[in-house]
Short mmCIF file of C-alpha atoms and ligand atoms in Angstrom, two decimals:
data_model
loop_
_atom_site.label_atom_id
_atom_site.label_comp_id
_atom_site.label_asym_id
_atom_site.label_seq_id
_atom_site.Cartn_x
_atom_site.Cartn_y
_atom_site.Cartn_z
CA MET A 171 20.72 12.47 -11.38
CA GLY A 172 21.86 9.23 -13.05
CA ILE A 173 19.54 6.86 -14.88
CA THR A 174 19.23 4.36 -12.01
CA GLU A 175 18.36 7.17 -9.58
CA ARG A 176 15.77 8.45 -12.04
CA ILE A 177 14.17 5.01 -12.23
CA GLY A 178 14.12 4.75 -8.41
CA ALA A 179 12.51 8.20 -8.18
CA GLN A 180 9.72 7.07 -10.50
CA PHE A 181 8.87 4.25 -8.09
CA ARG A 182 8.97 6.62 -5.13
CA LYS A 183 6.69 9.24 -6.66
CA PRO A 184 5.65 8.57 -10.27
CA THR A 185 5.26 11.68 -12.43
CA GLY A 186 4.83 12.53 -16.12
CA LEU A 187 5.62 10.04 -18.88
CA GLY A 188 8.20 8.23 -16.71
CA GLY A 189 5.48 7.72 -14.10
CA ALA A 190 3.08 6.28 -16.68
CA LEU A 191 5.81 3.86 -17.80
CA SER A 192 6.96 2.85 -14.32
CA THR A 193 3.40 2.14 -13.14
CA PHE A 194 2.75 0.09 -16.30
CA VAL A 195 5.85 -1.98 -15.45
CA MET A 196 4.67 -2.39 -11.82
CA ASN A 197 1.23 -3.53 -12.98
CA THR A 198 2.89 -6.16 -15.16
CA ILE A 199 5.52 -7.57 -12.79
CA ASN A 200 3.56 -7.38 -9.52
CA ARG A 201 0.51 -9.46 -10.47
CA LYS A 202 1.23 -12.13 -7.85
CA GLN A 203 1.42 -9.42 -5.19
CA TYR A 204 -1.93 -7.96 -6.25
CA ALA A 205 -3.56 -11.41 -6.17
CA ALA A 206 -2.10 -12.21 -2.73
CA THR A 207 -3.14 -8.82 -1.37
CA GLU A 208 -6.71 -9.35 -2.57
CA ARG A 209 -6.77 -12.80 -0.95
CA GLU A 210 -5.55 -11.47 2.40
CA LEU A 211 -8.07 -8.62 2.38
CA SER A 212 -11.01 -11.10 2.46
CA LEU A 213 -13.38 -8.24 1.64
CA MET A 214 -16.89 -8.44 3.05
CA PRO A 215 -19.83 -6.81 1.25
CA GLY A 216 -20.12 -3.14 2.17
CA ALA A 217 -16.59 -2.89 3.64
CA ARG A 218 -14.93 0.53 3.64
CA VAL A 219 -11.48 0.09 2.09
CA LEU A 220 -8.45 2.39 1.71
CA ASP A 221 -5.57 1.97 -0.80
CA VAL A 222 -2.44 3.78 0.41
CA GLY A 223 -0.28 4.92 -2.53
CA TYR A 224 -2.68 3.71 -5.21
CA GLY A 225 -0.39 4.64 -8.13
CA ASN A 226 -2.35 4.50 -11.39
CA GLY A 227 -5.29 2.83 -9.63
CA PHE A 228 -4.72 -0.63 -11.11
CA MET A 229 -5.36 -2.55 -7.86
CA LEU A 230 -8.42 -0.45 -7.07
CA GLN A 231 -9.80 -1.22 -10.53
CA ARG A 232 -9.27 -4.93 -9.89
CA LEU A 233 -11.00 -4.84 -6.48
CA ILE A 234 -13.91 -2.77 -7.78
CA ALA A 235 -14.41 -5.35 -10.55
CA HIS A 236 -14.38 -8.26 -8.07
CA HIS A 237 -16.08 -6.64 -5.05
CA GLY A 238 -18.28 -3.89 -6.49
CA ASP A 239 -20.32 -3.65 -3.28
CA CYS A 240 -17.50 -2.17 -1.16
CA GLU A 241 -16.80 1.53 -0.57
CA TYR A 242 -13.33 2.53 -1.81
CA TYR A 243 -10.94 5.33 -0.87
CA GLY A 244 -7.36 6.11 -1.87
CA ILE A 245 -4.59 8.39 -0.70
CA GLU A 246 -1.51 9.32 -2.81
CA ILE A 247 1.34 11.82 -2.74
CA SER A 248 1.60 12.13 -6.55
CA ARG A 249 -0.87 14.45 -8.26
CA ASP A 250 -0.14 12.78 -11.60
CA MET A 251 -1.20 9.44 -10.09
CA LEU A 252 -4.36 11.05 -8.73
CA ALA A 253 -5.16 12.08 -12.33
CA ALA A 254 -4.20 8.65 -13.78
CA ALA A 255 -6.17 6.65 -11.19
CA SER A 256 -9.20 8.94 -11.57
CA LYS A 257 -9.18 8.41 -15.33
CA ARG A 258 -8.70 4.64 -15.06
CA ASN A 259 -11.60 4.38 -12.56
CA GLU A 260 -13.79 7.11 -14.03
CA LYS A 261 -17.08 5.24 -13.59
CA ALA A 262 -16.45 4.32 -9.94
CA VAL A 263 -15.39 7.90 -9.17
CA SER A 264 -18.43 9.46 -10.82
CA SER A 265 -20.80 7.02 -9.10
CA GLY A 266 -19.25 7.83 -5.69
CA ARG A 267 -18.05 4.24 -5.12
CA LEU A 268 -14.41 5.46 -5.17
CA ARG A 269 -13.04 8.61 -3.53
CA LEU A 270 -9.44 9.43 -4.38
CA SER A 271 -7.43 12.00 -2.50
CA PHE A 272 -4.02 13.63 -2.52
CA GLY A 273 -2.06 13.29 0.73
CA ASP A 274 0.46 11.45 2.86
CA ILE A 275 -0.48 8.40 4.95
CA VAL A 276 1.65 9.68 7.80
CA ARG A 277 -0.90 12.52 8.35
CA THR A 278 -4.45 11.96 7.13
CA GLU A 279 -7.76 13.62 7.86
CA PHE A 280 -9.80 10.44 8.11
CA GLU A 281 -11.82 9.96 11.30
CA ASP A 282 -10.77 7.42 13.95
CA GLY A 283 -11.92 3.90 13.08
CA PHE A 284 -13.23 4.96 9.65
CA PHE A 285 -12.03 1.92 7.65
CA ASP A 286 -12.68 -1.80 7.87
CA THR A 287 -9.62 -2.51 5.78
CA VAL A 288 -6.50 -0.67 4.63
CA TYR A 289 -3.91 -2.02 2.23
CA THR A 290 -0.77 -0.89 0.48
CA VAL A 291 1.42 -2.48 -2.20
CA ASN A 292 5.10 -1.52 -2.37
CA THR A 293 4.89 1.87 -0.70
CA VAL A 294 6.34 1.55 2.82
CA TYR A 295 9.89 1.97 1.48
CA PHE A 296 8.95 5.58 0.74
CA TRP A 297 7.09 6.65 3.88
CA ASP A 298 9.01 9.37 5.73
CA ASP A 299 8.35 7.68 9.06
CA LEU A 300 7.24 4.02 9.15
CA GLU A 301 6.15 4.06 12.80
CA ALA A 302 4.14 7.28 12.37
CA GLY A 303 2.50 5.80 9.25
CA LEU A 304 1.58 2.54 11.00
CA SER A 305 0.21 4.46 14.00
CA GLU A 306 -1.91 6.54 11.63
CA VAL A 307 -3.21 3.38 9.92
CA LYS A 308 -4.03 1.92 13.33
CA ARG A 309 -5.94 5.10 14.23
CA ILE A 310 -8.10 5.07 11.08
CA ILE A 311 -9.04 1.35 11.12
CA LYS A 312 -11.81 -0.09 13.26
CA VAL A 313 -11.14 -2.46 16.11
CA GLY A 314 -10.89 -5.83 14.39
CA GLY A 315 -9.84 -4.10 11.16
CA VAL A 316 -7.00 -5.30 8.99
CA PHE A 317 -4.03 -3.64 7.29
CA VAL A 318 -2.37 -5.64 4.50
CA ASN A 319 1.12 -4.39 3.72
CA THR A 320 2.59 -6.09 0.64
CA VAL A 321 6.34 -5.78 0.15
CA TYR A 322 9.46 -7.11 -1.49
CA SER A 323 12.03 -8.34 1.00
CA ARG A 324 15.10 -6.30 1.78
CA GLU A 325 17.30 -9.08 0.33
CA TRP A 326 15.40 -8.98 -2.95
CA LEU A 327 15.44 -5.18 -3.22
CA ASP A 328 19.20 -5.21 -2.54
CA ARG A 329 19.68 -7.02 -5.87
CA LEU A 330 18.17 -4.12 -7.83
CA SER A 331 20.52 -1.24 -8.65
CA TYR A 332 17.79 1.42 -8.68
CA THR A 333 16.92 0.77 -5.02
CA LYS A 334 20.31 2.00 -3.78
CA LYS A 335 19.00 5.50 -3.10
CA GLY A 336 15.61 6.65 -1.84
CA PHE A 337 14.39 3.23 -0.66
CA ALA A 338 14.04 2.33 3.03
CA LYS A 339 14.49 -1.44 2.80
CA TYR A 340 13.06 -3.26 5.82
CA ARG A 341 13.66 -6.73 7.17
CA LEU A 342 10.44 -8.63 7.84
CA ASP A 343 11.12 -8.70 11.58
CA GLU A 344 11.50 -4.89 11.56
CA LEU A 345 8.10 -4.52 9.84
CA GLN A 346 6.67 -6.95 12.37
CA HIS A 347 8.17 -5.26 15.43
CA VAL A 348 7.21 -1.74 14.41
CA GLY A 349 3.61 -2.95 13.93
CA GLU A 350 3.63 -4.61 17.35
CA ARG A 351 5.03 -1.43 18.94
CA CYS A 352 2.04 0.40 17.44
CA GLY A 353 -0.29 -2.13 19.11
CA LEU A 354 -1.08 -4.23 16.03
CA SER A 355 -0.82 -8.00 15.88
CA VAL A 356 1.08 -9.24 12.82
CA ARG A 357 0.99 -12.33 10.59
CA ILE A 358 3.50 -12.84 7.77
CA VAL A 359 2.24 -14.53 4.61
CA PRO A 360 4.83 -15.51 1.96
CA ILE A 361 4.01 -14.78 -1.68
CA ALA A 362 7.37 -16.04 -2.96
CA ASN A 363 9.77 -17.22 -0.26
CA GLY A 364 12.71 -14.88 0.27
CA LYS A 365 11.28 -12.40 -2.24
CA SER A 366 7.82 -11.11 -1.47
CA TYR A 367 5.39 -11.14 1.45
CA CYS A 368 2.11 -9.78 2.78
CA LEU A 369 2.26 -8.53 6.37
CA VAL A 370 -1.24 -8.75 7.77
CA TYR A 371 -1.68 -6.41 10.74
CA VAL A 372 -4.81 -6.60 12.89
CA LYS A 373 -6.12 -4.02 15.34
CA GLU A 374 -7.16 -6.32 18.15
CA CYS A 375 -10.07 -5.59 20.49
CA LYS A 376 -9.35 -3.03 23.24
CA GLY A 377 -8.44 -5.50 25.98
CA ARG A 378 -5.59 -6.85 23.86
CA GLU A 379 -4.22 -3.46 22.78
CA ARG A 380 -1.19 -1.99 24.41
C1 SAM B 521 5.99 1.70 -6.14
S1 SAM B 521 4.58 2.69 -6.32
C2 SAM B 521 3.25 1.49 -6.04
C3 SAM B 521 1.94 1.92 -6.67
C4 SAM B 521 0.77 0.96 -6.43
N1 SAM B 521 0.58 0.69 -5.03
C5 SAM B 521 0.97 -0.32 -7.19
O1 SAM B 521 1.39 -1.31 -6.59
O2 SAM B 521 0.72 -0.36 -8.41
C6 SAM B 521 4.56 3.62 -4.78
C7 SAM B 521 3.42 4.61 -4.72
O3 SAM B 521 3.26 5.07 -3.38
C8 SAM B 521 3.05 6.47 -3.39
N2 SAM B 521 3.51 6.97 -2.06
C9 SAM B 521 4.79 7.03 -1.62
N3 SAM B 521 4.84 7.49 -0.35
C10 SAM B 521 3.54 7.70 0.03
C11 SAM B 521 2.94 8.18 1.23
N4 SAM B 521 3.69 8.54 2.29
N5 SAM B 521 1.58 8.29 1.28
C12 SAM B 521 0.83 7.95 0.20
N6 SAM B 521 1.35 7.50 -0.97
C13 SAM B 521 2.69 7.37 -1.07
C14 SAM B 521 3.89 6.96 -4.58
O4 SAM B 521 3.50 8.21 -5.07
C15 SAM B 521 3.66 5.82 -5.59
O5 SAM B 521 2.55 6.05 -6.42
#
């Protein structure tokens, strides 16, 4: 594997020292995305929140600091990230405010309608099946619940050499249409025009679902 493929692989599933470095880089360059995601979540006191692909737990740490009265969960496919996020958020884990698990968003064991809010930052490029993942998110959020999906645009990712392999790069209209096919309404919020966006999916009340 060449160096650019190795870098790409560390974004897809961070492991070992390379994973610690790549997540540090993400935490540094993606601050605007984290801030926009937090804004779009509009967390209410007591909300039950899931982070999909939490990486080293940086965003969870931020939310716990700002909204300590919510109940947090996370799901991740990298065991090294489970360890890193647990260490970073040790106090929240030991108090029971944060429950981190190992697993794939495409198939979870959460009950129907368990979460008020689900979010993910820069992970959909790596899901094996986008439509299956969005359907699963729809299943586990309550009616009226929100899913914030924060992404870089396909055009922006195309400029980066390490995204040539292992990244499913979506156009915004594809992300919108797949969500609508799953029965979610979708709003697109620009973070930086042409570069980065939050897609805010809502599970509408039953009468409006397909
Ligand atoms: C680019 S990193 C983003 C990490 C974190 N969200 C952040 O912004 O700092 C992508 C993360 O998603 C995780 N991931 C990829 N596919 C996943 C899936 N199907 N279910 C859960 N997590 C996944 C990876 O292991 C990795 O930690």
